[in-house]
Coordinates of C-alpha atoms in Angstrom, one line a residue:
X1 CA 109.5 82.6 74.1
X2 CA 107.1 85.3 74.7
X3 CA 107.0 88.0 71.8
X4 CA 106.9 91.9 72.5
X5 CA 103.3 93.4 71.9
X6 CA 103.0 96.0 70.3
X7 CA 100.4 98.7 71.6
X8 CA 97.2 98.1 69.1
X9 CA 96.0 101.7 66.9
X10 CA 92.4 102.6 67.8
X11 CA 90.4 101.4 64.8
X12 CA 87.4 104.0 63.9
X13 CA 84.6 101.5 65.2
X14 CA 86.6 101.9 69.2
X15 CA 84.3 105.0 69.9
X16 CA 81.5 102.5 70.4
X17 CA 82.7 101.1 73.6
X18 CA 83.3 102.4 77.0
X19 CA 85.4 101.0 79.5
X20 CA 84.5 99.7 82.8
X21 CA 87.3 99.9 85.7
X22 CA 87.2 98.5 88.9
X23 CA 90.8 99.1 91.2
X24 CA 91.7 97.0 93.7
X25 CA 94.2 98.2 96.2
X26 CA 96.3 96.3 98.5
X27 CA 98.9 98.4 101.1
X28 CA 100.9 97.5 104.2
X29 CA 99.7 98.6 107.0
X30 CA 101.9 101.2 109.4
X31 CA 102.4 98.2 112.9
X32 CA 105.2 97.5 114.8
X33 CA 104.2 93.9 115.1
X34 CA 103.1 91.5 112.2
X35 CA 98.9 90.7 111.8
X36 CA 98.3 87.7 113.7
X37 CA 102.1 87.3 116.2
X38 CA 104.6 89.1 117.7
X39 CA 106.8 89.8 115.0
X40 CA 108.4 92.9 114.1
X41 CA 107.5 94.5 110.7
X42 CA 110.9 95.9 110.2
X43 CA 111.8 93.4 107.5
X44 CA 113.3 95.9 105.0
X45 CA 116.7 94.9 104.1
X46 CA 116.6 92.3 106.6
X47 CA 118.7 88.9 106.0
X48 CA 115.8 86.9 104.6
X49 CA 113.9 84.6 107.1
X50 CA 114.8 86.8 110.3
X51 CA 111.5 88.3 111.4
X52 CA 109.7 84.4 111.5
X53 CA 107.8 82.7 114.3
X54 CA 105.6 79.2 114.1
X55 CA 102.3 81.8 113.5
X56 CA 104.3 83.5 110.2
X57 CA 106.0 80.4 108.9
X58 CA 102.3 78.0 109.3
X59 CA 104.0 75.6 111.5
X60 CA 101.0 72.8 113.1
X61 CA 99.9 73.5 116.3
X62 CA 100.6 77.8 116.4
X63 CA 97.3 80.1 116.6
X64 CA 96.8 83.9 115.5
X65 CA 96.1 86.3 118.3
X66 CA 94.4 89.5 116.0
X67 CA 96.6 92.8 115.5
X68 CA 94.2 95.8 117.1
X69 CA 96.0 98.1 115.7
X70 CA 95.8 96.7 112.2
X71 CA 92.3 96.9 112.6
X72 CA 92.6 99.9 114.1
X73 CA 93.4 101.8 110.7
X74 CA 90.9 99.7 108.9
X75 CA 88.7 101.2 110.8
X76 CA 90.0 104.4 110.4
X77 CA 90.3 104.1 106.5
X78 CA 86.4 103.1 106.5
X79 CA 85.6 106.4 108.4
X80 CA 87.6 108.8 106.2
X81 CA 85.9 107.3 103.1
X82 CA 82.3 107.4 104.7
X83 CA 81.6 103.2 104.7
X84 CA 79.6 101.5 106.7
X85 CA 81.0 99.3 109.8
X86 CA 79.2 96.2 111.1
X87 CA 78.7 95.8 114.4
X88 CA 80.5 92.0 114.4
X89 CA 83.1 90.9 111.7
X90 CA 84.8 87.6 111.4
X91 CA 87.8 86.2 109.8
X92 CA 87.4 83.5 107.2
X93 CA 89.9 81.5 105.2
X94 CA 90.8 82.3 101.4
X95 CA 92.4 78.8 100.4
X96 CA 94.9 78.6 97.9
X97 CA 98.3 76.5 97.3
X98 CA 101.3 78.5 96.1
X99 CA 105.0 78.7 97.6
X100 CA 104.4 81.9 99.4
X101 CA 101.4 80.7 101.4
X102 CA 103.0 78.2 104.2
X103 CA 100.1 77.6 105.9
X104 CA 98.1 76.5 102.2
X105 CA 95.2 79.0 102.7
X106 CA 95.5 83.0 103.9
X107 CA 93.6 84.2 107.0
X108 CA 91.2 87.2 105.3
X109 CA 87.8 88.5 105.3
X110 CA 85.1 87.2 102.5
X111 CA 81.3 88.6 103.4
X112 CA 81.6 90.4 106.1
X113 CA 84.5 93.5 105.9
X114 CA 85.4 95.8 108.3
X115 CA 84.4 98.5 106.6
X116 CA 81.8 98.2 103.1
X117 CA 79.7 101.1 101.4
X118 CA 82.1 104.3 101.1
X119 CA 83.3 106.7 98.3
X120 CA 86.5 108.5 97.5
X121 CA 85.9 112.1 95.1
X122 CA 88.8 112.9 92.8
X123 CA 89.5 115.3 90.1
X124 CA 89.5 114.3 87.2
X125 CA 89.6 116.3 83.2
X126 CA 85.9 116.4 83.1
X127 CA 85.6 117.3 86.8
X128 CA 85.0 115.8 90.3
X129 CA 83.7 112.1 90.2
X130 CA 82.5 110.1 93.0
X131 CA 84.0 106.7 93.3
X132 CA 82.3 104.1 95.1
X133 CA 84.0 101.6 97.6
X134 CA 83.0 98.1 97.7
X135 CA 84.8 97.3 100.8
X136 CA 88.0 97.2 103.0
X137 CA 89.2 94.3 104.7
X138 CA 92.1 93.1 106.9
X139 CA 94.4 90.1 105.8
X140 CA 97.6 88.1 106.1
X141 CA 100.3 89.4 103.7
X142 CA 102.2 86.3 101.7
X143 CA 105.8 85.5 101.5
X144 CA 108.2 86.8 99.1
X145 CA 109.5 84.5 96.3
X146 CA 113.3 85.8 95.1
X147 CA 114.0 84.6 91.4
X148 CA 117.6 84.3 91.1
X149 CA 120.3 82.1 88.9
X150 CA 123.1 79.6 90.8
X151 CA 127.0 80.3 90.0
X152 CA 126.7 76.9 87.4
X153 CA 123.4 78.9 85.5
X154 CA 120.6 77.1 87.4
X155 CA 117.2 79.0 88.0
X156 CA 116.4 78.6 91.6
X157 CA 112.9 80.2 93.1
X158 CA 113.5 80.9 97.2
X159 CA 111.5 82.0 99.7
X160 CA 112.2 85.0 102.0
X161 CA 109.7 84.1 104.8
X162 CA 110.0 88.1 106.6
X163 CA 106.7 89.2 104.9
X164 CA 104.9 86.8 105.9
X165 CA 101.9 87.4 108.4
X166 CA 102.1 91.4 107.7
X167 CA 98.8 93.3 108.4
X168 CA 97.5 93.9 105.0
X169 CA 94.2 96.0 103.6
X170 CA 92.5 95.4 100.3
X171 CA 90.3 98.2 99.0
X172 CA 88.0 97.5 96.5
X173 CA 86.5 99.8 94.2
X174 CA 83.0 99.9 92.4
X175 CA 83.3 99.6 88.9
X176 CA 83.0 103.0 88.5
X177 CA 85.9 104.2 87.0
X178 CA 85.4 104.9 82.8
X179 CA 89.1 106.2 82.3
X180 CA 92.9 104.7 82.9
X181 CA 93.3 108.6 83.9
X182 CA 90.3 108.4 86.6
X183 CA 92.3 105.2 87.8
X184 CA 95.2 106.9 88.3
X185 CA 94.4 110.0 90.1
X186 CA 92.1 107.5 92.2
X187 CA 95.3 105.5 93.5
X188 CA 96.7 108.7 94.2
X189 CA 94.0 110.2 96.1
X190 CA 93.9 106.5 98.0
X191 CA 97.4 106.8 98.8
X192 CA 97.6 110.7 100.0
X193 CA 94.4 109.7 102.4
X194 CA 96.1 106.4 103.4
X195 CA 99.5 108.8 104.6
X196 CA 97.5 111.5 105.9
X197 CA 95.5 109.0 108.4
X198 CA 98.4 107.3 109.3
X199 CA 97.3 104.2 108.2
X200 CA 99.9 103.0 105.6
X201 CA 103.5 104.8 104.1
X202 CA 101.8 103.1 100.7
X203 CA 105.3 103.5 98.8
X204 CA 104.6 102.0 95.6
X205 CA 107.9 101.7 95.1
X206 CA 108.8 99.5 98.3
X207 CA 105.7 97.4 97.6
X208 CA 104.0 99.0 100.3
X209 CA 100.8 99.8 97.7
X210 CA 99.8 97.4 95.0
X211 CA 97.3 98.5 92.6
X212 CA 95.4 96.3 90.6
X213 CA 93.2 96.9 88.1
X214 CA 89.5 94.5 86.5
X215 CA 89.2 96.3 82.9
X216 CA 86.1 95.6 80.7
X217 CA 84.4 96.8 77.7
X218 CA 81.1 97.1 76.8
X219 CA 79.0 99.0 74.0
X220 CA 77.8 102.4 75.0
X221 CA 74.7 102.2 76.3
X222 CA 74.9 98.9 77.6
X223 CA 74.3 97.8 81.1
X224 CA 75.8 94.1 80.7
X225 CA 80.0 93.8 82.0
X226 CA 81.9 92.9 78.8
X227 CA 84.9 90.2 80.2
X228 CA 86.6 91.1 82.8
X229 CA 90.8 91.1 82.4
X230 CA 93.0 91.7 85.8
X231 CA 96.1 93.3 85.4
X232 CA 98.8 93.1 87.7
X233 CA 102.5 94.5 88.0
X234 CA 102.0 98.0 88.3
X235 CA 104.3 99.5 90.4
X236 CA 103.8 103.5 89.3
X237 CA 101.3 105.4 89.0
X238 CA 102.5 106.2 85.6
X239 CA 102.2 102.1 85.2
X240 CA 98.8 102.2 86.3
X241 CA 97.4 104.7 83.6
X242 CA 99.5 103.5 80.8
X243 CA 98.6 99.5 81.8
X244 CA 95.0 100.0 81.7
X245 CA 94.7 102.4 78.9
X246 CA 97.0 99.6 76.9
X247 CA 94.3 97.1 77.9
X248 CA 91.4 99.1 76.8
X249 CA 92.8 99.5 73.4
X250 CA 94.0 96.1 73.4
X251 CA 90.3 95.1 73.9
X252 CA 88.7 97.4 71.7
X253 CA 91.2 95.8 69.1
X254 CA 89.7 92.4 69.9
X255 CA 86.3 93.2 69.6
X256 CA 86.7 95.3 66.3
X257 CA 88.3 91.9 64.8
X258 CA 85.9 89.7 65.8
X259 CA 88.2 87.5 68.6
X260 CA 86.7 86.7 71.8
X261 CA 88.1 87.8 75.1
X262 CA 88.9 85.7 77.9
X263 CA 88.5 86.1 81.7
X264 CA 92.1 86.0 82.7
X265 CA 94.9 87.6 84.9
X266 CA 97.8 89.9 82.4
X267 CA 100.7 91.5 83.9
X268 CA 102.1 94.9 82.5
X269 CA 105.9 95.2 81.4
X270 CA 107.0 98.5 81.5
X271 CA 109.5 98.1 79.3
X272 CA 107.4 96.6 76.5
X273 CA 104.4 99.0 77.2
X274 CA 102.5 96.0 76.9
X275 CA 99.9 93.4 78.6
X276 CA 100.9 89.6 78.5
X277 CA 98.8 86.6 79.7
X278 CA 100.1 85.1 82.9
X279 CA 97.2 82.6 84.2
X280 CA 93.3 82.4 83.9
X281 CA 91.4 84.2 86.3
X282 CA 90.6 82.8 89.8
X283 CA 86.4 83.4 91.4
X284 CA 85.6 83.2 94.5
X285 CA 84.6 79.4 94.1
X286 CA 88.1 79.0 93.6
X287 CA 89.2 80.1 96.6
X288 CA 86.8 77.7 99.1
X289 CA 86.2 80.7 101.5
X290 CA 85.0 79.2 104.8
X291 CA 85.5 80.9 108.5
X292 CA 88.3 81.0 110.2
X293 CA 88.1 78.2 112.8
X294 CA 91.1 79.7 114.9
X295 CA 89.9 83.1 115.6
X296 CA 86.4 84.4 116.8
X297 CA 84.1 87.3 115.6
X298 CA 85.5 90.5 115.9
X299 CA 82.6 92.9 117.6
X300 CA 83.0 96.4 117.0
X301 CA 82.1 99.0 120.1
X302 CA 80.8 101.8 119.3
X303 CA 82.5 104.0 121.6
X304 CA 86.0 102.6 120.4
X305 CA 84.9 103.8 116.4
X306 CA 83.4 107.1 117.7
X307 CA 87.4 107.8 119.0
X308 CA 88.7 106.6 115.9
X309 CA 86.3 109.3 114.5
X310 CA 87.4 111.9 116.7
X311 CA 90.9 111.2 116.2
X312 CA 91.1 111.0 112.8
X313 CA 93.0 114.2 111.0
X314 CA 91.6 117.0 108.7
X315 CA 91.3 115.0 104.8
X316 CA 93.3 116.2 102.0
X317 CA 89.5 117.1 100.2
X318 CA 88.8 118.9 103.1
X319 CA 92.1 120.9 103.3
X320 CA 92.1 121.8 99.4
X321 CA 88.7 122.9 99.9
X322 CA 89.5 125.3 103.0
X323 CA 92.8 126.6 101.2
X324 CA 90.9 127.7 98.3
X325 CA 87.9 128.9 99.9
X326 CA 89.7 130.0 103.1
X327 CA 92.9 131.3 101.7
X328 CA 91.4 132.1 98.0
X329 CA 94.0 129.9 96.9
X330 CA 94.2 128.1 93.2
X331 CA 92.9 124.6 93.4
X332 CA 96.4 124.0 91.6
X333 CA 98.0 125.5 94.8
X334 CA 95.5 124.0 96.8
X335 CA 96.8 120.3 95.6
X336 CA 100.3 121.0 95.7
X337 CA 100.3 122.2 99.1
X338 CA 98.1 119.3 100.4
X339 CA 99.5 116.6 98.6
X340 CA 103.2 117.4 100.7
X341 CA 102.9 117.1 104.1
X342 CA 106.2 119.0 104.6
X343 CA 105.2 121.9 102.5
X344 CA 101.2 122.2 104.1
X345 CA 102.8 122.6 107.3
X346 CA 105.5 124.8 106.5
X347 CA 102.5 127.2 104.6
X348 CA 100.2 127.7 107.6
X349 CA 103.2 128.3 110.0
X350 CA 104.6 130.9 107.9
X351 CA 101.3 132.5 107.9
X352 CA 100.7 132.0 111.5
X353 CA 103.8 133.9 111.9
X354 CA 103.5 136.2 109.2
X355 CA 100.1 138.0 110.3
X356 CA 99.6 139.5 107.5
X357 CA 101.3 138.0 105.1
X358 CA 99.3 137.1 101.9
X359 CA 98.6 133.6 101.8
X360 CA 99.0 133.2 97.8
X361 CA 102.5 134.8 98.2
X362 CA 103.1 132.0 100.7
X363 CA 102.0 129.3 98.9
X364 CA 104.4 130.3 95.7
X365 CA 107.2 130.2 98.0
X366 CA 106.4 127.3 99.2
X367 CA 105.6 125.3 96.0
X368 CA 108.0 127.0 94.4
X369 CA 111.2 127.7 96.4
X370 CA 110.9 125.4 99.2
X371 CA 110.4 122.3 96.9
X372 CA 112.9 122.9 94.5
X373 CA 115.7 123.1 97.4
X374 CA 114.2 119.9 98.6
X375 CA 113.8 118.4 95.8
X376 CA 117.8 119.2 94.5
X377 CA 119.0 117.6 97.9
X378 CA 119.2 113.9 98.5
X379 CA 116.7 114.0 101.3
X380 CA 114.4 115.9 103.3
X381 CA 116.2 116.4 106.6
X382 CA 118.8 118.4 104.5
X383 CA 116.3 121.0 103.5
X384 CA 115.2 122.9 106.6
X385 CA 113.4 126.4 106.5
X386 CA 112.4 128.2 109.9
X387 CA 108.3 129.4 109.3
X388 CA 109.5 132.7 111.2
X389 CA 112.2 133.0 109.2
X390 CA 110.6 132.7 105.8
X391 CA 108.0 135.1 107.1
X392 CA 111.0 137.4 107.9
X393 CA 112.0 137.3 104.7
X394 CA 108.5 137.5 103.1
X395 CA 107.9 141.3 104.1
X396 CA 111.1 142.3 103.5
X397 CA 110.3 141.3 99.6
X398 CA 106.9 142.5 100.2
X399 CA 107.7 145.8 101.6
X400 CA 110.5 146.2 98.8
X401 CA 113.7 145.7 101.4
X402 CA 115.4 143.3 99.0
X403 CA 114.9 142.3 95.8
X404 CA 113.2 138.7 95.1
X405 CA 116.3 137.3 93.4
X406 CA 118.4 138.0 96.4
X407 CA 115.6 137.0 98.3
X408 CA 115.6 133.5 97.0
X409 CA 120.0 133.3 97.7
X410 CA 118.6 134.0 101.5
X411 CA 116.4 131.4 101.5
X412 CA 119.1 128.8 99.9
X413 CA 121.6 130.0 102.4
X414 CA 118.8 129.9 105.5
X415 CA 118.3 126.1 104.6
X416 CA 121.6 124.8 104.1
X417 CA 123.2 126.8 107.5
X418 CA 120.2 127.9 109.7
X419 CA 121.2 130.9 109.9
X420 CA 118.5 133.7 110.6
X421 CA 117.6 136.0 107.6
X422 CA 118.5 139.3 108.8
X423 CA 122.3 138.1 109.7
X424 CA 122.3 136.8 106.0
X425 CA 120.9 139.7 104.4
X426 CA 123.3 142.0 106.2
X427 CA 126.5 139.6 105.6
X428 CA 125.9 139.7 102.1
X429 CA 124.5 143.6 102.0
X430 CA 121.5 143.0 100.1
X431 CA 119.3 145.5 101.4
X432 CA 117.6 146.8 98.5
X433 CA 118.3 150.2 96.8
X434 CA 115.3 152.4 96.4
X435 CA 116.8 155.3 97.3
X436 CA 116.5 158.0 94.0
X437 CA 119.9 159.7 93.8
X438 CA 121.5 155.8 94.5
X439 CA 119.4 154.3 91.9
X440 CA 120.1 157.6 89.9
X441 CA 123.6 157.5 89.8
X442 CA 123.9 154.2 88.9
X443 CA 121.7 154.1 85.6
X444 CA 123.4 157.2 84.6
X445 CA 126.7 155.5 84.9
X446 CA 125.3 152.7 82.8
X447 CA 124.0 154.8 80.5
X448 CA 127.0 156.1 79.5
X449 CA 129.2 152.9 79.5
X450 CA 126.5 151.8 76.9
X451 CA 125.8 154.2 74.1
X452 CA 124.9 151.9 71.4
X453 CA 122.1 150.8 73.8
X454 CA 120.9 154.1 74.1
X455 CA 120.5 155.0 70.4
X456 CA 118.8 151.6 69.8
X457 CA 115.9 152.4 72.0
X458 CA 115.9 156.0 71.0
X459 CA 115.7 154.6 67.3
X460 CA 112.5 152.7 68.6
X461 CA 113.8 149.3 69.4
X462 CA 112.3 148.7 73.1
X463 CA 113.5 146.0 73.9
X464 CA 116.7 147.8 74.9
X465 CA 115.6 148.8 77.6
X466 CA 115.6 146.1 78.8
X467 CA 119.3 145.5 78.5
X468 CA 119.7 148.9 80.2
X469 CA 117.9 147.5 83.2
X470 CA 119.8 144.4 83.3
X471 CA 122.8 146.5 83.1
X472 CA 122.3 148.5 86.3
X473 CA 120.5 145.3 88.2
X474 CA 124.2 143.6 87.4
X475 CA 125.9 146.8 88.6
X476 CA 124.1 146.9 91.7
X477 CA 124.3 143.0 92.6
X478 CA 120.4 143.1 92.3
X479 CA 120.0 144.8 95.2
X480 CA 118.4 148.3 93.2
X481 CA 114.7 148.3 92.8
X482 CA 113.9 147.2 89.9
X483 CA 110.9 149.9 89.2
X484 CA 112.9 152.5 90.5
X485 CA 115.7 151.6 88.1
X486 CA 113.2 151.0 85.3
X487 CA 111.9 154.4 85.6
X488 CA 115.3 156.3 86.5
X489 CA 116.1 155.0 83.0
X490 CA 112.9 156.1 81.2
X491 CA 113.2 159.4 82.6
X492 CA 116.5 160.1 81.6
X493 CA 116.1 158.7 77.7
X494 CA 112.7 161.1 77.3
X495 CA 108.9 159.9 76.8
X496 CA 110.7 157.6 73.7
X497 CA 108.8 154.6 73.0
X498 CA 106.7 152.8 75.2

């Protein structure tokens, strides 16, 4: 039985060595139809073994006809992340011989990617770093083995055949990465490029984006690898940084106490926090790469990859650089906003229809208000806010015609009926009071419901003021101005403390 592993304390010598990260990423791509047939890639919560043909299940005698649209967002994924495209490609054979291969070997690309050369910039604590991109390459996806028990207690291992043949990429990293944090925020990045092109949903959690990680340690200062360890079974991004930071510390342990490391491939439990050895580490030897004798080189025009160009979307980096430079945003705003499709959109509409709106008191309704109704409802679809509408609403709290906190109960009632904000604001009477003898009256009527209040603040506690405040905000239903009301009430008391 396997024993829980305990996450090792850094030892003082561990500030010696720095790690060396490579990430490899593999996502589903966004087809109707699977990589090399016909079938449809709407397995999910299909019975198993429904969405098969000969091609999927390996059967002798069937041939592969090549998805275009699979390589279609290869393509695509190569041009956002600046790599270099070859003018001819070809498929080769990766063999290998495990239950969810039928065919013994999986159809993939070995020298000669689609797409080799880019880089991906994130954000990271110590700033922007550049992440190089070894390649991108179009593959088969494997079967699914289902691990279950029999009514008499037997262990039984089947095969659910449905994700078989699905158009897969793998995007492999330099090793450039020096941080499990830097390895997070890169699968992030990855996977907010990989939505915003279309290319792949890349939901970790429906296996549509597995990250992998190659984590080594080496003195500092050296330019030899230390031993490379793959870990798998990270199915978070959460899982990700805590996986490889666990393996770096489990290394550095190893080294500190003299014990060798081994080239292998560890999976991550979540539960445990821990690393444990599953199988030693495949090379390419291994795998007997030769080309694929079924399906001829794939030549790339140059016209077709200047359209993908042209076609391709404005990139998050690109957005958070022209919301903070263009809209003098926060780059904490800036991420936020492009990270959401929903929300980005439902920014620059409201200030397309708010003309003058200002586009920082946008954005904090947006990332504020909007998300948290969305995020309080069990899906998206039941959270929806008209751009006009919220503009509406905007100058009304900008030009002081109702208060923010009634404001927000608009905006709440705007998303859950679609109603329009004026017939809400005057159902509910929440035009604001600014008017002085209004506002007068009612913070003299507090002020004499509360004497005790009074004398405190006269006697030089301030903070009862702010009770007073509150008092008349309550009385009015929020709808007074809150600086009228907070000077009414200063006026009337004297200079007093300030």
């Amino acid at each position: 039985m396997t024993q829980p592993i305990t996450a090792p304390t850094r030892s003082p010598g561990s500030t010696r060595y720095e790690a060396v990260i490579g990430v490899e990423v593999h996502c589903q791509l966004r087809t109707v139809s699977k990589m090399f047939c016909s079938c449809s890639t709407a397995y999910d919560g299909a019975p198993p073994n429904t969405h098969v043909c000969p091609v999927c299940l390996g059967l002798p005698g069937a041939l592969p006809v090549i998805n275009r649209r699979a390589v279609e967002h290869v393509l695509a994924t190569g041009l956002a992340i600046n790599a270099k495209t070859p003018d001819a490609t070809r498929w080769d054979r990766k063999n290998y011989f495990y239950p969810d291969l039928p065919k013994g070997y999986q159809i993939s690309q070995y020298d000669l990617p689609l797409a080799s050369g880019g880089r991906l910039t994130i954000e990271t604590a110590d700033g922007p770093m550049a992440i190089g991109i070894t390649r991108a390459h179009l593959e088969e996806d494997t079967a699914k083995l289902v691990h279950a028990t029999t009514d008499d207690g037997r262990k039984v291992s089947l095969i659910d055949f449905n994700r078989s043949g699905a158009p897969l990429m793998e995007i492999v990293t330099d090793p450039d990465i020096r941080t499990a944090e830097g390895a997070r925020r890169y699968a992030e990045e990855l996977q907010l490029l990989l939505r915003t092109i279309g290319a792949s949903d890349a939901d970790m959690e429906r296996g549509q984006m597995r990250v992998e990680a190659n984590v080594s340690i080496r003195p500092h200062g050296s330019a030899e690898f230390g031993t490379r360890v793959e870990v798998k079974n990270m199915n978070s991004f959460r899982s990700v940084e805590r996986a490889i930071a666990f393996e770096i510390e489990r290394q550095t342990a190893a080294l500190d106490a003299g014990e060798p490391l081994h080239l292998e491939t560890r999976g991550w439990s979540d539960d445990r926090g821990a690393t444990y050895h599953m199988r030693s580490k495949e090379t390419s030897d291994d795998y007997r790469y030769f080309p694929e004798p079924d399906l001829p080189p794939l030549h790339v025009d140059r016209a077709w990859l200047e359209a993908l160009r042209t076609a391709l979307p404005e990139l998050p980096a690109a957005r958070r650089e022209r919301y903070e430079s263009g809209f003098e945003l926060s780059s904490y705003d800036a991420a936020v906003l492009t990270a959401d499709p929903d929300a980005s959109r439902l920014f620059e509409s409201t200030l397309a229809a708010g003309g003058e709106l200002p586009a920082k008191a946008v954005a904090n309704w947006v990332t504020g208000e909007y998300l948290r109704l969305r995020n309080a409802t069990s899906g998206e679809a039941h959270v929806q806010i008209d751009p006009g509408e919220l503009a509406a609403l905007l100058r009304l709290v900008e030009d002081g015609s109702i208060s923010r906190a009634n404001a927000k109960e608009v905006l709440e009632a705007h998303a859950t009926d679609g109603r329009s904000v004026a017939a809400i604001v005057e159902d509910r009477g929440f035009r604001q009071i600014s008017d002085i003898e209004t506002v007068g009256k009612a913070v003299d009527d507090v002020l004499a419901a509360n004497p005790a209040a009074v004398a405190d603040y006269r006697a030089g506690k301030v903070q009862a003021i702010g009770f007073l405040v509150g008092q008349v905000m309550k009385a009015t239903r929020g709808q007074a101005n809150a600086a009228a009301v907070q000077e009414a009430v200063r006026e009337r008391l004297g200079a007093g403390p300030t």
